[in-house]
mmCIF file of C-alpha atoms in Angstrom:
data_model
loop_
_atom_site.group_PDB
_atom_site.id
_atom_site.type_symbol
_atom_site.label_atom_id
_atom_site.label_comp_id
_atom_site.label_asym_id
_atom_site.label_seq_id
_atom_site.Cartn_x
_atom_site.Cartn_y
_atom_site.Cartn_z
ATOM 1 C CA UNK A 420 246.940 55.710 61.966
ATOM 2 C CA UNK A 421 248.010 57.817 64.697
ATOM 3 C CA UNK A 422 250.047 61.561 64.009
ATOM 4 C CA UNK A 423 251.861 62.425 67.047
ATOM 5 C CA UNK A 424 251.843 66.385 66.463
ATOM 6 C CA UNK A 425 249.933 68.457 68.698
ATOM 7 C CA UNK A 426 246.884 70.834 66.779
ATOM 8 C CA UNK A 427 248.852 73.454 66.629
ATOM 9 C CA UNK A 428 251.354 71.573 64.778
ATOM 10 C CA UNK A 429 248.914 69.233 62.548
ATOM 11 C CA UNK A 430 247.414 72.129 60.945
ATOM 12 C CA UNK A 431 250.291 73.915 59.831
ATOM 13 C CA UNK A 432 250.708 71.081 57.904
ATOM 14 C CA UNK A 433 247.970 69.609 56.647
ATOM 15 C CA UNK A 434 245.508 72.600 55.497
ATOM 16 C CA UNK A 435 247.543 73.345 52.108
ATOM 17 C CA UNK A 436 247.911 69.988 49.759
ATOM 18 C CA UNK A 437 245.946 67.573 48.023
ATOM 19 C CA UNK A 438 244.235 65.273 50.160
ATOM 20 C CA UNK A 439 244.298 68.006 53.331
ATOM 21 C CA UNK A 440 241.070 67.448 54.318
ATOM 22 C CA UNK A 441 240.837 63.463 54.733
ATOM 23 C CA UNK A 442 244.288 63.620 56.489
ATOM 24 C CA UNK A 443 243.408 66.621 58.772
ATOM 25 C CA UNK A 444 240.076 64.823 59.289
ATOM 26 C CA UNK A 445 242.089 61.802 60.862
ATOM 27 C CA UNK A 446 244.565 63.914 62.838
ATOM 28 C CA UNK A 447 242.081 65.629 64.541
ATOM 29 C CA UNK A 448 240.505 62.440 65.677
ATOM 30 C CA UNK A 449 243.967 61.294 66.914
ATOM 31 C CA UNK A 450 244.684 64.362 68.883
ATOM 32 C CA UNK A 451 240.776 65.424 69.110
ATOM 33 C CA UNK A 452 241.458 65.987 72.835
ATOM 34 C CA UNK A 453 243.671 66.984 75.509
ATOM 35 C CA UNK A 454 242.616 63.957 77.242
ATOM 36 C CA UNK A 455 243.875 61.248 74.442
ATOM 37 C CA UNK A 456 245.015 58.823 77.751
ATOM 38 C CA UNK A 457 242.680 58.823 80.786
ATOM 39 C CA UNK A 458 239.152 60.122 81.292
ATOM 40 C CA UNK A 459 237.766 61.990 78.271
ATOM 41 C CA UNK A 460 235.591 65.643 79.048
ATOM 42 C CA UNK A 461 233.385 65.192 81.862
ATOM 43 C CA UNK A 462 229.891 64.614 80.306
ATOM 44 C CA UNK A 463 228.078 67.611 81.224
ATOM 45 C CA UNK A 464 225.950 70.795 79.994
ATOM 46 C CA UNK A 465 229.072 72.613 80.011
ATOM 47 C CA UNK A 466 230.900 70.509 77.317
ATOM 48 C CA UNK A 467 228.428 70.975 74.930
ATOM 49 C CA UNK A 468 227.801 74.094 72.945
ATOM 50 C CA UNK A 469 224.265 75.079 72.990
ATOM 51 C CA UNK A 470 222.415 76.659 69.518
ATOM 52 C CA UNK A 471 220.759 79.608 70.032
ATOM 53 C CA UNK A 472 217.978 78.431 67.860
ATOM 54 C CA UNK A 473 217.450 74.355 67.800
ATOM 55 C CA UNK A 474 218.699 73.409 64.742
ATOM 56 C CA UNK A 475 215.455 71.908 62.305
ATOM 57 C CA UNK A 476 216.697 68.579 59.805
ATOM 58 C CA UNK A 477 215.441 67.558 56.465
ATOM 59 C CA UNK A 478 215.249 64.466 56.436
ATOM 60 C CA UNK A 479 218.275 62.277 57.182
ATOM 61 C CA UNK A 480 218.717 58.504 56.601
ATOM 62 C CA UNK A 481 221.708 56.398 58.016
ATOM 63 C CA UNK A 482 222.492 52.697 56.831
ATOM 64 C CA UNK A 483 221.885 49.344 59.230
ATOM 65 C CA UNK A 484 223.165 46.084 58.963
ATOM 66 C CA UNK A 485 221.179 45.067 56.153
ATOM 67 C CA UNK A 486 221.809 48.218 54.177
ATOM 68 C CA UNK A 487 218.871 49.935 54.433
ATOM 69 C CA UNK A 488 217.929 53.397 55.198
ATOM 70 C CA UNK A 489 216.748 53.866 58.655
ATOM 71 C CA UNK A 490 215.316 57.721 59.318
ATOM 72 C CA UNK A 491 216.867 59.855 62.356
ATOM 73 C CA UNK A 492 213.426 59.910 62.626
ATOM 74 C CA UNK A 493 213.046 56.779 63.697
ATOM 75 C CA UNK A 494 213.967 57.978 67.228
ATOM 76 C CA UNK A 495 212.011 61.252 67.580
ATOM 77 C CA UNK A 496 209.760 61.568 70.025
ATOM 78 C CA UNK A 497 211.704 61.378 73.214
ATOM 79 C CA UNK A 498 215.341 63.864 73.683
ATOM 80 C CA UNK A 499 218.260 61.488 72.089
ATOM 81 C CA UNK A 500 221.709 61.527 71.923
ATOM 82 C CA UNK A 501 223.305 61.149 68.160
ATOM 83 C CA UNK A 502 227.119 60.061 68.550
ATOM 84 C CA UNK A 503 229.320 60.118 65.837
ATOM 85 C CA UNK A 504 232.877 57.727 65.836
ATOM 86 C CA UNK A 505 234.760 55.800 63.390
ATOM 87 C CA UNK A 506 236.910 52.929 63.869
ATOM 88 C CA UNK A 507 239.943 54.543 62.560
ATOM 89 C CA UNK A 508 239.766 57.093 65.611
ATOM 90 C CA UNK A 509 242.038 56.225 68.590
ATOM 91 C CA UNK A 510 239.881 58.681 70.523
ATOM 92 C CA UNK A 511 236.143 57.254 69.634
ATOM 93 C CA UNK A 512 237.791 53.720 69.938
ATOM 94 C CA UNK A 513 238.843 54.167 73.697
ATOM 95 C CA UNK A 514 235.626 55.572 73.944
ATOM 96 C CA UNK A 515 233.119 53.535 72.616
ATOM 97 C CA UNK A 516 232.754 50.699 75.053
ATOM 98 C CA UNK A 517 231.686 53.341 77.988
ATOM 99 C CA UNK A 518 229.372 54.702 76.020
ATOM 100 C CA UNK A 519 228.120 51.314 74.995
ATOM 101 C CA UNK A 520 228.283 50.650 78.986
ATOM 102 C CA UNK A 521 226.184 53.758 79.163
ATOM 103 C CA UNK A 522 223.564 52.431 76.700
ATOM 104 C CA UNK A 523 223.485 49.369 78.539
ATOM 105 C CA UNK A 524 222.760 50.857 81.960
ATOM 106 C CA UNK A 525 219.985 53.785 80.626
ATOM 107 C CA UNK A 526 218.377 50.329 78.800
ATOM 108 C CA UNK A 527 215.059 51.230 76.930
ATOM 109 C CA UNK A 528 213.887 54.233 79.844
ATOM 110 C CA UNK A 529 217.079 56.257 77.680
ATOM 111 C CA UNK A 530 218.418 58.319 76.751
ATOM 112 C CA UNK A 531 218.701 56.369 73.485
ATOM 113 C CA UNK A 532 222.601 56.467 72.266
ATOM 114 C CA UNK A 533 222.470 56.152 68.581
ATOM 115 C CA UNK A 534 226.134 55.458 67.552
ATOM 116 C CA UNK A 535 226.981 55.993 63.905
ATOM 117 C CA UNK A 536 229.888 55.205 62.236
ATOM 118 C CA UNK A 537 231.783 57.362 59.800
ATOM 119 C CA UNK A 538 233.929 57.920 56.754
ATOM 120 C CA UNK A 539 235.347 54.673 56.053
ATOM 121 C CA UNK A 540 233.752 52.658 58.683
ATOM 122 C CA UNK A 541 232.576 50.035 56.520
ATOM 123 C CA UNK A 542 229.616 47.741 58.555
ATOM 124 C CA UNK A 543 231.837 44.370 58.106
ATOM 125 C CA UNK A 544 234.855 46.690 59.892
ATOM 126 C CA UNK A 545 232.315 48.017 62.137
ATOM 127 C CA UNK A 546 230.648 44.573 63.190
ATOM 128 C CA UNK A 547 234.096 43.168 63.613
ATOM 129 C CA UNK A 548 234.811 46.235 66.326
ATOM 130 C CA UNK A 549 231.794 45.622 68.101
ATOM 131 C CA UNK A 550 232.915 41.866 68.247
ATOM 132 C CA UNK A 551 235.852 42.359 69.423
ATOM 133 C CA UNK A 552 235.306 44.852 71.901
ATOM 134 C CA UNK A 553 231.922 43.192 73.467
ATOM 135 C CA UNK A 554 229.549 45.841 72.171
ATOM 136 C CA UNK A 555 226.718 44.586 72.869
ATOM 137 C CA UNK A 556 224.304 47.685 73.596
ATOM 138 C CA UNK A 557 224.423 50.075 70.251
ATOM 139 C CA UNK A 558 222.948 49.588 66.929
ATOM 140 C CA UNK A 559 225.209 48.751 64.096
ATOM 141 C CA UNK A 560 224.623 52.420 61.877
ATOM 142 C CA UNK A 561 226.919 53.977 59.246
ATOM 143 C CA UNK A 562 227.140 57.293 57.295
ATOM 144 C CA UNK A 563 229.049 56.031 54.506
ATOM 145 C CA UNK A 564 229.594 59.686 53.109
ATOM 146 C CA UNK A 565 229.477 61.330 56.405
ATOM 147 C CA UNK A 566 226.211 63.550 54.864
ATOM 148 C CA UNK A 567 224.798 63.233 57.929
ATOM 149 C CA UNK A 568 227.630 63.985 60.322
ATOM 150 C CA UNK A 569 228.334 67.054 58.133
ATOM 151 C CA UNK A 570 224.626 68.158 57.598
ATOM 152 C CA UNK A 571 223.765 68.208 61.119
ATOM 153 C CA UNK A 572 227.049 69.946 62.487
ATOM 154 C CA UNK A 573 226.765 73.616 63.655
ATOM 155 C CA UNK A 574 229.877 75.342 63.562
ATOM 156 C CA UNK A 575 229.003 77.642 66.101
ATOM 157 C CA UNK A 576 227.729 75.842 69.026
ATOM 158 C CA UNK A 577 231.295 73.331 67.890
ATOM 159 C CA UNK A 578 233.017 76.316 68.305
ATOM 160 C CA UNK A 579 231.386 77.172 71.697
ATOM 161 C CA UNK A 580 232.046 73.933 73.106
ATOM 162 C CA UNK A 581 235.787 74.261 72.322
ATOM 163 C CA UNK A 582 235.856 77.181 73.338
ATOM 164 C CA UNK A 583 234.156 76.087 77.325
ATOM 165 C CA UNK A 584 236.211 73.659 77.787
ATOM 166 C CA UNK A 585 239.951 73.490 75.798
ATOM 167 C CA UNK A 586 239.760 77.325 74.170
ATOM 168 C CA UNK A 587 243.475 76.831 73.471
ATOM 169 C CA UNK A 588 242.748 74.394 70.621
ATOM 170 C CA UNK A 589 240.821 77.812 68.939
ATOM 171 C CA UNK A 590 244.174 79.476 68.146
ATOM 172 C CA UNK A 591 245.310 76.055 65.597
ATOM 173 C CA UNK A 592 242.201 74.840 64.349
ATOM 174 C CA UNK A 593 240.170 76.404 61.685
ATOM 175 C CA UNK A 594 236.266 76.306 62.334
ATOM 176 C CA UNK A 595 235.406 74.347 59.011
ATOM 177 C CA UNK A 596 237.981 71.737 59.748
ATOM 178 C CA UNK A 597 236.268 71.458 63.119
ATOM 179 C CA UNK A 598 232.831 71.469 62.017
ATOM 180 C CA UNK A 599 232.701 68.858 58.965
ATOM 181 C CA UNK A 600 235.195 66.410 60.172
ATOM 182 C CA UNK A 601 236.113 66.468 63.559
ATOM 183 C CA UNK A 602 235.074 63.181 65.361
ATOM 184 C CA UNK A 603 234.487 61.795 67.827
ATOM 185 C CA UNK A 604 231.248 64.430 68.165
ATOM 186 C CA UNK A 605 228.307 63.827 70.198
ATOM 187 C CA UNK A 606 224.773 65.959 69.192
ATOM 188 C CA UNK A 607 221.334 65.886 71.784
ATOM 189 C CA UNK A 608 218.125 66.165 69.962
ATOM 190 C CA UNK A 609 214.965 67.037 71.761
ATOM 191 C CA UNK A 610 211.740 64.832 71.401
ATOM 192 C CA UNK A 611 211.156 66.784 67.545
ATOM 193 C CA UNK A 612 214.414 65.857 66.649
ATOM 194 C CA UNK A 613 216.084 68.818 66.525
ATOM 195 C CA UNK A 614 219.661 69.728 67.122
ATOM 196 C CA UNK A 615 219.989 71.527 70.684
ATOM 197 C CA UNK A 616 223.687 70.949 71.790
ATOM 198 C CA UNK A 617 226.836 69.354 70.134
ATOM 199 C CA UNK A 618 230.240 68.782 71.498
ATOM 200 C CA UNK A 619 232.906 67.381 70.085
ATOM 201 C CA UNK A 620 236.119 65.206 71.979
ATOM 202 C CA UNK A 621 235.633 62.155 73.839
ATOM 203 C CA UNK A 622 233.708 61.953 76.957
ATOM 204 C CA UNK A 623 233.686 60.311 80.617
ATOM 205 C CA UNK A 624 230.396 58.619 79.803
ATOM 206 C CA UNK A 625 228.090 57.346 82.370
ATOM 207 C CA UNK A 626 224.084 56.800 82.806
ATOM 208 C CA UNK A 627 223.618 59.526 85.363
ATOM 209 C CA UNK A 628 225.732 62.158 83.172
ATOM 210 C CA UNK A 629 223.577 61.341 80.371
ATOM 211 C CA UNK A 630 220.050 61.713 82.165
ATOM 212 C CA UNK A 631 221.519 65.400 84.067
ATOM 213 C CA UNK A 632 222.689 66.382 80.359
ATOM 214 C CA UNK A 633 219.734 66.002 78.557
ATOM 215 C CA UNK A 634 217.296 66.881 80.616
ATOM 216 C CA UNK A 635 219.500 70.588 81.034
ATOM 217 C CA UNK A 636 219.593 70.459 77.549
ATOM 218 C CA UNK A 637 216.859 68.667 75.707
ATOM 219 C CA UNK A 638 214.147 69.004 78.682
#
């Protein structure tokens, strides 16, 4: 479902009703950047907001395939990136199949991408994307209840990355709204799995982006 209001619009109209926040949530995804046809934010340290402090997780569990549990920290050890979507978004649908292209091309040297789907992306509706769109390169993962998405946002280095690259969108958009459901939203971890960076919009992915990023970033 698509809302063709700007921000500025959107939230004067969807912060004060029942069922605000699962409407706003889907809005923002729809008009999540200025860049909703063509290239998304250049993918670079600039785009992401940086936490002053890298951000320690409890432990966190997303589903696979076969509906089991698989730890974030199943990929500690090495910097990674943690990408959030849904297949609702218009925004994280454009994007996905670069950043699967991306995956493809860093292969197992990384970056690892590890693409999880949100709020209502269901594994059958997510398996069906991915098979219709030739994604061929990301795990199949889901946050059913977006705990994870939510748990690991920080509002402030969201906030920051706005505010680098499309600081108009700051005047419209209240920071909770931004923080808990905004997607698409990208996070770097460093090699103990903690939260260094986040931005949120879609991206101009590519391999060499990635491996500049991160290694400003994550080291």
């Amino acid at each position: 479902m698509t809302f063709p209001l700007t921000r500025r619009h959107l939230m004067g109209h969807l912060l004060g009703g029942a069922g605000a926040l699962l409407l706003s949530e889907r809005a923002i995804a729809a008009t999540t950047a200025k860049e909703e046809v063509g290239k998304g934010l250049a993918f670079e340290p600039n785009s992401f907001g940086k936490l002053a402090v890298p951000k320690v997780l409890p432990p966190l569990s997303v589903k696979n395939e076969q509906d089991q549990d698989v730890p974030l920290s199943h990929w500690y050890g090495k910097p990674f990136i943690l990408h959030f979507w849904a297949t609702w978004c218009p925004p994280c649908i454009r994007e996905l199949p670069s950043v699967n292209a991306t995956a493809k091309t860093l292969g197992a040297e990384g970056p690892q991408i590890v693409a999880v789907a949100v709020r209502g992306s269901t594994i059958p509706k997510v398996r069906a994307f991915y098979d219709s769109h030739g994604i061929d390169a990301l795990p199949i993962l889901v946050d059913p209840l977006s705990a994870v998405m939510m748990e690991t946002a920080d509002q402030t280095a969201l906030i920051q990355s706005i505010r680098q690259v499309r600081p108009d969108d700051l005047k419209s958009l209240t920071p909770d709204v931004m923080s808990l459901h905004g997607v698409p939203r990208s996070l770097i971890l460093n090699a103990k799995g903690e939260v260094v960076a986040e931005s949120i919009g879609n991206m101009d992915w590519s391999a060499d982006a990635v491996r500049h990023t991160v290694q400003a970033l994550a080291g």
